[in-house]
Amino acid sequence: MASLTSLYLCSRTVYAAVGSPTAKGARITAAAAAQLPEGCLINGVITNEADLAGALKAFFARHKLPTGRVALIVGGSQFVHRVISLPAMSEKKRLAVLAHELSSGGAETTAPLDDYMLLARDAKTRADTVLATRVEQSVIAGYAALAKAAGFKLYSIDLGLAAPIKAVRTIPALQSETFVLLHFDDDTVSACLFVKGQYTYSTRSRLFNPRGSAESGAEIAQKLSGILQFHIAGKSENPITTVYFAGADADDLAVCRPGCEALALRVAQFPDSPTVKLPEGTALAQTLSAAGNLIAR
């Protein structure tokens, strides 16, 4: 496949990775990040298109990023998702069932766009577990308008949650492990639970205390405790053993480690993948969303 520029937008930071999918991962030739103007993007909502477009245009020029095929990856509460199990059926019927399930789950919108990502397939029962997603068409239109204003050609838009799920699939050592992936995006943190390598559940919330403070470490411990209780209530036979950190710095790790260890959880940085080739000096944990977006579903 021709090279893509993967672009991930946080509230105050933009991340980019240039590369293309490979048979089992991705080959990434360049990565970059920069701060965005304050208040131009809040929880995935574009609040100041002019400032955001100007910042992105300058970012592309400064790092000499290709603008012809840009794969955008975004998050925020505008993108509703659910894990759903479906029996074998035609694609047309599957989309109709997903539309009904998402609507009945409280994800009603005026003009919805639905999509899904295959998580697992049971050959015996012929049932698929999928991550279904719904977003309002106006949200996509807003990002299309941003792309035009910023001078790049939009190739695709994907849900932020898809990137870590795809990255985990490329790391053999994680396929038998039950763990939580904590992904820091500015002052927002996502906690994703994987049971024997399979995505199961996630939360995304804003930190009330400054990152790197003892108070933020206590917040993280409380979030992890909630996930542990959720997992225990599900009567899983696979205990959570590890917390992997992505997008975290040394201060984050230092203040979070005591709370994690008090919950009997091992602490580690999210590992590099043997099949995701990165530029020298770049860790997958520090560019997880932008790089993971380049891995094929």
Tab-separated table of C-alpha atoms in Angstrom, residues 16-165:
chain	number	residue	atom	x	y	z
A	16	ALA	CA	1.822	11.977	13.304
A	17	ALA	CA	3.332	8.793	11.908
A	18	VAL	CA	4.217	8.259	8.248
A	19	GLY	CA	4.246	4.730	6.870
A	20	SER	CA	2.087	1.880	5.622
A	21	PRO	CA	0.585	-1.426	6.773
A	22	THR	CA	2.524	-4.628	6.224
A	23	ALA	CA	1.342	-8.246	6.248
A	24	LYS	CA	1.643	-8.514	10.049
A	25	GLY	CA	2.121	-4.949	11.287
A	26	ALA	CA	3.330	-1.644	9.883
A	27	ARG	CA	6.458	0.042	8.622
A	28	ILE	CA	6.808	3.597	9.911
A	29	THR	CA	9.444	5.886	8.469
A	30	ALA	CA	8.832	9.105	10.401
A	31	ALA	CA	7.087	10.300	13.559
A	32	ALA	CA	6.441	13.778	14.938
A	33	ALA	CA	4.437	15.605	17.618
A	34	ALA	CA	3.622	19.217	18.482
A	35	GLN	CA	1.483	21.281	20.823
A	36	LEU	CA	-1.832	22.681	19.557
A	37	PRO	CA	-3.278	26.104	20.387
A	38	GLU	CA	-5.178	26.110	23.673
A	39	GLY	CA	-8.917	25.506	23.336
A	40	CYS	CA	-9.128	24.647	19.624
A	41	LEU	CA	-10.055	21.008	20.283
A	42	ILE	CA	-11.885	19.745	23.374
A	43	ASN	CA	-12.735	16.060	23.861
A	44	GLY	CA	-12.674	15.478	20.114
A	45	VAL	CA	-14.872	18.504	19.385
A	46	ILE	CA	-13.417	21.157	17.069
A	47	THR	CA	-14.015	24.456	18.859
A	48	ASN	CA	-11.790	26.751	16.773
A	49	GLU	CA	-11.334	25.478	13.208
A	50	ALA	CA	-9.247	28.437	12.035
A	51	ASP	CA	-6.595	28.086	14.762
A	52	LEU	CA	-6.554	24.297	14.510
A	53	ALA	CA	-6.238	24.327	10.713
A	54	GLY	CA	-3.444	26.903	10.900
A	55	ALA	CA	-1.561	24.854	13.485
A	56	LEU	CA	-1.904	21.654	11.439
A	57	LYS	CA	-0.789	23.379	8.240
A	58	ALA	CA	2.338	24.644	10.025
A	59	PHE	CA	2.915	21.191	11.574
A	60	PHE	CA	2.810	19.469	8.174
A	61	ALA	CA	5.186	22.043	6.678
A	62	ARG	CA	7.665	22.025	9.582
A	63	HIS	CA	8.039	18.241	9.581
A	64	LYS	CA	7.676	17.825	5.807
A	65	LEU	CA	4.771	15.420	6.215
A	66	PRO	CA	2.968	14.130	3.083
A	67	THR	CA	-0.501	15.654	2.707
A	68	GLY	CA	-1.929	13.496	-0.112
A	69	ARG	CA	-3.272	10.569	1.992
A	70	VAL	CA	-4.004	11.358	5.622
A	71	ALA	CA	-5.525	8.720	7.928
A	72	LEU	CA	-7.109	10.545	10.850
A	73	ILE	CA	-7.644	8.862	14.205
A	74	VAL	CA	-9.856	10.573	16.766
A	75	GLY	CA	-11.538	9.950	20.096
A	76	GLY	CA	-13.944	11.704	22.398
A	77	SER	CA	-17.491	11.148	23.579
A	78	GLN	CA	-18.912	11.851	20.102
A	79	PHE	CA	-17.821	8.338	19.099
A	80	VAL	CA	-20.007	5.776	20.863
A	81	HIS	CA	-18.825	2.168	20.916
A	82	ARG	CA	-20.016	-1.204	22.191
A	83	VAL	CA	-18.694	-4.760	22.121
A	84	ILE	CA	-21.357	-6.956	20.498
A	85	SER	CA	-21.516	-10.671	19.645
A	86	LEU	CA	-23.203	-11.561	16.351
A	87	PRO	CA	-23.992	-14.847	14.609
A	88	ALA	CA	-22.944	-15.399	11.008
A	89	MET	CA	-25.098	-13.355	8.617
A	90	SER	CA	-24.862	-11.232	5.477
A	91	GLU	CA	-23.076	-7.883	5.674
A	92	LYS	CA	-26.302	-6.010	4.941
A	93	LYS	CA	-28.157	-7.759	7.761
A	94	ARG	CA	-25.200	-7.350	10.109
A	95	LEU	CA	-25.177	-3.583	9.644
A	96	ALA	CA	-28.933	-3.490	10.253
A	97	VAL	CA	-28.514	-5.448	13.497
A	98	LEU	CA	-25.666	-3.176	14.597
A	99	ALA	CA	-27.809	-0.096	13.909
A	100	HIS	CA	-30.572	-1.534	16.098
A	101	GLU	CA	-28.165	-2.545	18.884
A	102	LEU	CA	-26.478	0.853	18.953
A	103	SER	CA	-29.810	2.688	19.005
A	104	SER	CA	-31.195	0.500	21.788
A	105	GLY	CA	-27.973	1.098	23.709
A	106	GLY	CA	-28.636	4.827	23.895
A	107	ALA	CA	-26.541	5.866	20.888
A	108	GLU	CA	-29.368	7.515	18.976
A	109	THR	CA	-28.353	10.298	16.602
A	110	THR	CA	-30.091	12.340	13.933
A	111	ALA	CA	-27.889	11.136	11.065
A	112	PRO	CA	-25.733	8.257	12.298
A	113	LEU	CA	-22.752	6.620	10.671
A	114	ASP	CA	-22.072	3.076	11.903
A	115	ASP	CA	-18.969	0.934	11.532
A	116	TYR	CA	-17.455	-2.092	13.222
A	117	MET	CA	-14.135	-3.824	13.771
A	118	LEU	CA	-13.813	-7.592	14.143
A	119	LEU	CA	-12.353	-8.517	17.539
A	120	ALA	CA	-12.682	-12.312	17.569
A	121	ARG	CA	-14.265	-15.162	15.620
A	122	ASP	CA	-15.459	-18.443	17.090
A	123	ALA	CA	-15.135	-21.125	14.423
A	124	LYS	CA	-17.309	-23.609	16.332
A	125	THR	CA	-20.318	-21.370	16.920
A	126	ARG	CA	-19.716	-19.177	13.843
A	127	ALA	CA	-20.182	-16.121	16.051
A	128	ASP	CA	-18.210	-12.900	15.743
A	129	THR	CA	-17.351	-10.456	18.511
A	130	VAL	CA	-17.114	-6.933	17.102
A	131	LEU	CA	-16.402	-3.419	18.319
A	132	ALA	CA	-19.341	-1.433	16.932
A	133	THR	CA	-19.067	2.343	16.597
A	134	ARG	CA	-21.553	5.136	15.921
A	135	VAL	CA	-20.936	8.815	15.209
A	136	GLU	CA	-23.052	11.700	13.911
A	137	GLN	CA	-22.440	12.510	10.231
A	138	SER	CA	-21.886	16.165	11.140
A	139	VAL	CA	-18.814	15.174	13.175
A	140	ILE	CA	-17.234	13.537	10.135
A	141	ALA	CA	-18.209	16.541	8.016
A	142	GLY	CA	-16.448	18.777	10.516
A	143	TYR	CA	-13.206	16.824	10.189
A	144	ALA	CA	-13.533	16.851	6.394
A	145	ALA	CA	-13.859	20.645	6.490
A	146	LEU	CA	-10.818	20.841	8.787
A	147	ALA	CA	-8.780	18.749	6.349
A	148	LYS	CA	-9.684	21.088	3.492
A	149	ALA	CA	-8.825	24.174	5.534
A	150	ALA	CA	-5.514	22.655	6.683
A	151	GLY	CA	-4.542	21.635	3.153
A	152	PHE	CA	-4.442	17.851	3.423
A	153	LYS	CA	-6.487	15.128	1.718
A	154	LEU	CA	-8.481	12.990	4.124
A	155	TYR	CA	-8.094	9.272	3.334
A	156	SER	CA	-9.892	7.723	6.334
A	157	ILE	CA	-11.176	8.351	9.868
A	158	ASP	CA	-10.979	5.691	12.564
A	159	LEU	CA	-11.900	5.400	16.216
A	160	GLY	CA	-9.073	6.106	18.643
A	161	LEU	CA	-9.679	2.834	20.473
A	162	ALA	CA	-8.864	0.815	17.350
A	163	ALA	CA	-5.148	1.704	17.419
A	164	PRO	CA	-4.170	0.050	20.727
A	165	ILE	CA	-6.315	-2.986	19.928
